[in-house]
Coordinates of C-alpha atoms and ligand atoms in Angstrom, one line a residue:
M1 CA 99.5 23.2 97.8
S2 CA 97.4 22.1 94.8
T3 CA 98.0 18.6 93.1
V4 CA 99.7 18.7 89.7
Y5 CA 97.9 16.4 87.2
D6 CA 99.8 14.7 84.4
P7 CA 98.0 15.8 81.2
H8 CA 98.5 12.2 79.9
D9 CA 96.1 11.0 82.5
A10 CA 93.5 13.6 81.6
P11 CA 90.0 12.1 81.3
T12 CA 89.6 13.6 77.9
R13 CA 92.6 11.7 76.5
D14 CA 90.9 8.3 76.7
P15 CA 87.3 9.1 77.7
V16 CA 86.0 5.6 77.2
A17 CA 88.6 4.0 79.5
Y18 CA 87.9 6.8 82.0
L19 CA 84.1 6.2 81.9
Y20 CA 84.7 2.4 82.3
R21 CA 87.0 3.2 85.4
K22 CA 84.3 5.4 86.9
A23 CA 81.6 2.7 86.2
L24 CA 79.7 5.3 84.1
L25 CA 79.9 3.0 81.0
Q26 CA 79.7 -0.8 81.0
P27 CA 82.0 -2.7 78.7
P28 CA 80.1 -4.9 76.2
Q29 CA 79.4 -8.4 77.4
V30 CA 79.4 -11.3 74.9
V31 CA 77.5 -14.5 75.7
P32 CA 77.3 -17.5 73.3
L33 CA 73.7 -18.6 72.8
S34 CA 73.2 -22.3 72.8
G35 CA 70.3 -24.3 71.4
G36 CA 70.9 -23.9 67.7
V37 CA 72.8 -26.3 65.4
S38 CA 73.1 -24.3 62.2
G39 CA 75.1 -21.3 63.2
E40 CA 77.2 -19.5 65.7
T41 CA 74.9 -17.2 67.7
L42 CA 76.1 -14.6 70.2
L43 CA 74.4 -12.2 72.4
V44 CA 76.2 -8.8 72.6
E45 CA 75.1 -6.5 75.4
A46 CA 76.3 -2.9 75.8
A47 CA 73.5 -1.2 77.7
P48 CA 71.0 -0.1 76.5
A49 CA 71.7 -2.2 73.3
R50 CA 71.1 -5.9 73.2
L51 CA 71.9 -7.5 69.9
V52 CA 72.2 -11.0 68.6
L53 CA 74.9 -11.8 66.0
K54 CA 74.3 -15.0 64.0
R55 CA 76.7 -16.5 61.4
A56 CA 75.5 -19.3 59.3
L57 CA 77.8 -22.4 59.2
S58 CA 78.1 -24.7 56.2
R59 CA 78.6 -27.8 58.3
L60 CA 75.9 -28.1 61.0
L61 CA 76.7 -28.8 64.7
V62 CA 75.2 -32.3 64.7
A63 CA 76.7 -35.8 64.9
G64 CA 75.9 -36.8 61.3
D65 CA 77.3 -35.3 58.2
W66 CA 74.9 -32.4 57.5
T67 CA 75.8 -29.5 55.3
A68 CA 73.9 -26.5 54.0
K69 CA 75.0 -23.5 52.1
P70 CA 75.7 -20.5 54.4
E71 CA 74.0 -18.0 51.9
R72 CA 70.8 -18.9 53.8
A73 CA 71.8 -16.1 56.2
M74 CA 70.5 -13.6 53.6
T75 CA 67.2 -15.5 53.4
E76 CA 66.9 -15.1 57.1
A77 CA 67.6 -11.4 56.8
A78 CA 64.9 -11.0 54.1
A79 CA 62.4 -12.9 56.1
L80 CA 63.1 -10.9 59.3
E81 CA 62.6 -7.7 57.4
L82 CA 59.3 -8.9 55.8
L83 CA 57.8 -10.4 59.0
H84 CA 58.9 -7.8 61.4
G85 CA 57.0 -5.4 59.1
L86 CA 53.9 -7.6 59.5
T87 CA 54.2 -8.6 63.2
P88 CA 56.8 -6.3 64.9
E89 CA 55.8 -7.4 68.4
Y90 CA 56.5 -11.0 67.6
T91 CA 59.8 -11.0 65.5
P92 CA 63.2 -9.5 66.0
Q93 CA 64.2 -6.5 64.1
L94 CA 67.0 -6.9 61.5
V95 CA 69.8 -4.4 62.3
H96 CA 72.5 -5.5 59.9
A97 CA 73.1 -8.1 57.2
D98 CA 76.6 -9.0 55.9
R99 CA 76.4 -10.9 52.7
E100 CA 80.1 -11.8 52.5
Q101 CA 80.3 -13.0 56.1
H102 CA 77.0 -14.8 56.1
T103 CA 76.2 -12.9 59.3
I104 CA 73.1 -11.0 60.5
V105 CA 72.6 -8.8 63.5
M106 CA 69.1 -8.4 65.1
T107 CA 67.5 -7.2 68.2
A108 CA 67.4 -9.6 71.2
A109 CA 64.4 -10.8 73.1
P110 CA 64.2 -9.5 76.7
A111 CA 66.8 -11.1 79.0
D112 CA 64.3 -13.2 81.0
W113 CA 62.6 -14.9 78.0
L114 CA 63.1 -18.6 77.4
P115 CA 62.8 -21.0 74.5
W116 CA 59.2 -22.4 74.7
K117 CA 60.7 -25.9 74.2
T118 CA 62.3 -25.8 77.7
V119 CA 59.0 -24.7 79.2
L120 CA 57.0 -27.4 77.4
L121 CA 59.5 -30.0 78.6
G122 CA 59.1 -28.8 82.2
E123 CA 62.8 -27.8 82.4
E124 CA 61.9 -24.2 83.4
P125 CA 58.8 -22.8 85.2
D126 CA 56.3 -21.5 82.7
P127 CA 56.5 -17.6 82.6
T128 CA 53.5 -17.4 80.2
H129 CA 49.7 -17.4 80.6
G130 CA 49.7 -21.1 79.8
T131 CA 50.4 -23.4 76.9
A132 CA 47.1 -22.9 75.2
A133 CA 47.3 -19.1 75.4
T134 CA 50.8 -19.2 73.9
A135 CA 49.7 -21.6 71.2
E136 CA 46.7 -19.3 70.4
V137 CA 49.0 -16.3 69.9
L138 CA 51.3 -18.4 67.7
G139 CA 48.3 -19.5 65.6
T140 CA 47.4 -15.8 65.0
V141 CA 51.0 -14.9 64.2
L142 CA 51.4 -17.7 61.6
G143 CA 47.9 -17.0 60.2
T144 CA 48.8 -13.3 59.8
W145 CA 52.0 -14.2 57.9
Q146 CA 50.3 -16.7 55.7
D147 CA 47.3 -14.4 55.0
R148 CA 49.5 -11.3 54.2
T149 CA 51.9 -13.3 51.9
W150 CA 49.3 -15.5 50.3
E151 CA 50.2 -16.0 46.6
A152 CA 52.2 -12.7 46.7
P153 CA 54.4 -12.6 43.5
Q154 CA 57.1 -10.5 45.3
V155 CA 57.3 -13.2 48.0
A156 CA 57.5 -16.0 45.5
A157 CA 60.3 -14.1 43.7
R158 CA 62.4 -13.2 46.8
F159 CA 62.0 -16.5 48.6
D160 CA 62.7 -18.9 45.7
D161 CA 65.8 -20.5 46.9
Y162 CA 64.9 -24.1 47.8
E163 CA 68.4 -25.4 48.7
A164 CA 68.0 -24.8 52.5
L165 CA 64.6 -26.5 52.4
D166 CA 66.2 -29.5 50.5
Q167 CA 69.3 -29.6 52.7
L168 CA 67.8 -29.0 56.1
R169 CA 64.3 -30.6 55.7
L170 CA 63.4 -32.6 52.7
S171 CA 66.6 -34.7 52.4
P172 CA 67.3 -35.3 56.2
Y173 CA 63.6 -35.7 57.1
H174 CA 61.6 -37.0 54.1
G175 CA 64.5 -38.6 52.2
A176 CA 65.7 -40.4 55.3
V177 CA 62.3 -41.8 56.3
A178 CA 61.4 -42.9 52.7
A179 CA 64.7 -44.9 52.6
A180 CA 64.1 -46.4 56.1
H181 CA 60.4 -47.3 55.5
P182 CA 59.8 -48.6 51.9
Q183 CA 56.2 -49.5 52.9
V184 CA 55.3 -45.7 53.1
A185 CA 58.0 -44.4 50.8
E186 CA 55.6 -43.5 48.0
R187 CA 53.4 -41.5 50.3
V188 CA 56.4 -39.7 51.9
V189 CA 57.9 -38.9 48.5
D190 CA 54.5 -37.5 47.4
L191 CA 54.3 -35.3 50.6
S192 CA 57.8 -34.1 50.0
A193 CA 57.0 -33.2 46.4
E194 CA 54.0 -31.2 47.6
L195 CA 56.1 -29.2 50.0
R196 CA 58.6 -28.6 47.1
S197 CA 56.1 -27.5 44.5
R198 CA 53.3 -25.5 46.2
R199 CA 53.7 -21.7 46.3
D200 CA 50.9 -20.7 48.7
C201 CA 52.7 -18.2 50.9
L202 CA 55.8 -17.5 53.0
V203 CA 56.8 -20.6 55.0
H204 CA 59.0 -20.4 58.1
G205 CA 60.3 -23.9 57.7
D206 CA 61.4 -24.5 61.3
F207 CA 58.2 -23.5 63.2
S208 CA 59.1 -25.3 66.3
P209 CA 58.9 -24.5 70.1
K210 CA 62.7 -24.3 70.1
N211 CA 62.4 -21.2 67.8
V212 CA 59.8 -19.5 69.9
L213 CA 61.1 -17.4 72.9
V214 CA 58.5 -16.7 75.6
G215 CA 58.2 -14.4 78.5
P216 CA 55.6 -13.1 80.9
D217 CA 54.3 -10.5 78.5
G218 CA 54.9 -11.8 75.0
L219 CA 56.7 -14.1 72.6
M220 CA 59.1 -13.9 69.7
V221 CA 59.5 -16.3 66.7
I222 CA 63.2 -16.6 65.6
D223 CA 65.3 -18.6 63.1
F224 CA 64.2 -17.9 59.5
E225 CA 67.0 -19.7 57.6
V226 CA 64.7 -22.2 55.9
A227 CA 62.1 -19.5 54.9
H228 CA 60.7 -20.1 51.4
A229 CA 57.7 -19.5 49.3
G230 CA 55.9 -22.8 49.7
A231 CA 53.2 -25.0 51.2
A232 CA 51.1 -23.4 54.0
V233 CA 50.6 -26.8 55.5
F234 CA 54.3 -27.3 56.4
D235 CA 54.5 -24.8 59.4
L236 CA 51.1 -26.0 60.7
A237 CA 52.2 -29.7 60.6
F238 CA 55.6 -28.8 62.1
L239 CA 54.1 -27.3 65.2
Q240 CA 51.5 -30.1 65.5
C241 CA 54.3 -32.6 65.3
H242 CA 56.2 -30.9 68.1
L243 CA 53.2 -30.7 70.3
A244 CA 52.4 -34.4 69.6
L245 CA 55.9 -35.5 70.4
K246 CA 55.6 -33.7 73.8
A247 CA 52.3 -35.3 74.5
M248 CA 53.7 -38.8 73.9
H249 CA 56.8 -38.0 75.9
L250 CA 54.9 -36.6 78.8
P251 CA 51.6 -38.5 78.8
H252 CA 50.3 -37.0 82.0
R253 CA 50.4 -33.6 80.2
A254 CA 48.9 -34.9 76.9
P255 CA 45.6 -33.1 77.4
E256 CA 47.4 -29.8 77.9
F257 CA 49.3 -30.3 74.6
A258 CA 46.2 -31.5 72.8
A259 CA 44.3 -28.3 73.9
A260 CA 47.2 -26.2 72.8
A261 CA 47.2 -27.8 69.3
E262 CA 43.5 -27.1 69.1
H263 CA 43.8 -23.4 70.2
F264 CA 46.6 -23.0 67.7
L265 CA 44.7 -24.3 64.7
H266 CA 41.5 -22.4 65.7
A267 CA 43.4 -19.1 65.9
H268 CA 45.2 -19.8 62.7
R269 CA 41.9 -20.7 60.9
A270 CA 40.2 -17.6 62.2
V271 CA 42.8 -15.3 60.5
L272 CA 42.9 -17.2 57.2
T273 CA 39.1 -17.5 56.8
S274 CA 38.7 -13.8 57.6
G275 CA 41.1 -13.2 54.6
R276 CA 39.0 -15.8 52.7
R277 CA 42.0 -18.0 51.9
P278 CA 41.4 -21.7 51.0
P279 CA 41.6 -24.1 53.9
V280 CA 45.0 -25.8 54.5
E281 CA 44.8 -29.5 53.5
R282 CA 46.6 -32.7 54.4
T283 CA 47.8 -31.5 57.8
G284 CA 47.2 -35.0 59.2
W285 CA 49.5 -36.8 56.7
H286 CA 52.2 -34.1 56.9
T287 CA 52.1 -34.3 60.7
A288 CA 52.5 -38.1 60.6
C289 CA 55.4 -37.8 58.2
L290 CA 57.2 -35.3 60.4
L291 CA 56.6 -37.5 63.4
L292 CA 58.3 -40.4 61.6
A293 CA 61.1 -38.0 60.6
R294 CA 61.7 -37.1 64.2
V295 CA 62.3 -40.7 65.2
D296 CA 64.0 -42.2 62.0
G297 CA 65.3 -39.1 60.2
L298 CA 68.7 -37.5 60.4
S299 CA 67.8 -35.3 63.4
P300 CA 65.9 -37.5 65.9
A301 CA 64.2 -35.7 68.8
G302 CA 66.8 -36.1 71.6
Y303 CA 64.5 -36.3 74.5
L304 CA 62.4 -39.4 73.5
R305 CA 62.8 -42.7 75.4
P306 CA 63.2 -45.7 73.1
A307 CA 59.7 -47.0 74.0
T308 CA 58.2 -43.6 73.2
A309 CA 60.1 -43.5 69.9
A310 CA 58.7 -46.9 69.0
A311 CA 55.2 -45.8 69.8
V312 CA 55.6 -42.6 67.7
R313 CA 57.0 -44.7 64.8
A314 CA 54.0 -47.2 65.0
L315 CA 51.5 -44.4 65.1
A316 CA 53.1 -42.5 62.2
L317 CA 53.3 -45.6 60.0
D318 CA 49.6 -46.4 60.7
L319 CA 48.5 -42.9 59.8
L320 CA 50.6 -42.8 56.6
R321 CA 49.3 -46.2 55.5
A322 CA 45.6 -45.1 55.9
D323 CA 43.6 -42.3 54.2
D324 CA 44.6 -38.7 55.0
P325 CA 43.4 -38.3 58.6
A326 CA 41.7 -35.2 60.0
I327 CA 44.1 -33.6 62.5
E328 CA 41.5 -34.2 65.2
E329 CA 41.8 -38.0 64.4
V330 CA 45.6 -37.8 64.7
W331 CA 45.2 -36.2 68.2
A332 CA 42.6 -38.8 69.2
K333 CA 45.1 -41.5 68.4
I334 CA 47.9 -39.7 70.2
M335 CA 45.6 -39.4 73.3
E336 CA 44.9 -43.2 73.1
S337 CA 48.5 -44.1 72.9
A338 CA 49.4 -41.6 75.7
C339 CA 46.9 -43.1 78.1
Ligands
ADP1 N1 66.8 -12.5 68.7 C1 67.1 -13.3 69.7 N2 66.9 -12.9 71.0 C2 67.3 -13.8 72.0 N3 67.9 -15.0 71.8 C3 68.0 -15.4 70.5 C4 67.7 -14.6 69.4 N4 68.0 -15.3 68.3 C5 68.5 -16.4 68.7 N5 68.5 -16.5 70.0 C6 69.0 -17.7 70.8 O1 70.0 -18.4 70.1 C7 69.7 -19.7 69.8 C8 70.1 -20.1 68.4 O2 69.5 -19.2 67.4 P1 68.7 -19.7 66.2 O3 68.3 -18.5 65.3 O4 67.6 -20.6 66.6 O5 69.8 -20.6 65.5 P2 69.9 -22.0 64.8 O6 69.6 -21.7 63.3 O7 71.3 -22.4 65.0 O8 68.9 -22.9 65.5 C9 68.2 -19.8 70.0 O9 67.7 -21.0 70.3 C10 67.9 -18.7 71.1 O10 68.1 -19.3 72.3
MG2 MG1 66.9 -22.5 66.2

């Protein structure tokens, strides 16, 4: 006798439920992504798609009172579109931008990639070809962005919103350290004014190891909310500052970070000079100013021990009180204090 099937159970009535039951289709998985403070970021996986959904918050997820307008999500969307066009291998692809919801959707990095910061701090084994090799690729990527957007009128017109830069960088970094250190306030205010007034090229604005995802066969730069048409020196100094902080925090690895800083600058310079762009100036002072901001600004580097923070402060104040140092000089001083 043959079985009589209820037509309500027919696979074609609810094919998705049927395919889930038969394990022929996987239900989407949603995983919150930690590490950021300025938005809600989720990974949504429904094989083969892997997408990242990011909604900008107006109040940042930090202890202090730190607000920024959520419209910066659309700045991030525009920067992703522009830079994915220039370096598709090294930036996510924008999939969707929702102006009303301050939300963007982009492609995700491969599942086994890690924030470079966790690798540099030794929290995870290094999956890359080494710190210097990663830094060199980053130098080429940043150099390419700067070279291709150099004094471009369309870039200046599209990335002319300076509120995120003011709210997320100049006020909590430069403003806070100028108030805390009157003896260098004039210099810091001057550096801040330079960042606010120059229109060299597109600036990432948060070019830090936290915003670089690395894997065995590549890297991806993320987090373009503070992108603006501005001073080329800012992204250079930002990365130098992060490498310098790691060198002072982990003195036994200081030579590794110093070599990475050199490889980064060398690769960056090679791209810019091939495009015959003017050299980037005052990297030394800007690096010193950012070092001071990461100990006495609104967002201090969480991993520094008090004695290291004191050494960073002393070094940064010294550098800011003297003539603009060559970046090599800054590194020589970092190596002295790390030994
Ligand atoms: N495209 C992506 N692929 C994989 N992980 C990502 C991607 N974008 C963001 N993330 C993860 O989410 C975290 C927060 O995203 P990010 O854009 O840096 O936000 P925030 O502005 O809050 O710092 C990152 O540190 C990273 O771990
Ligand atoms: Mg981030």
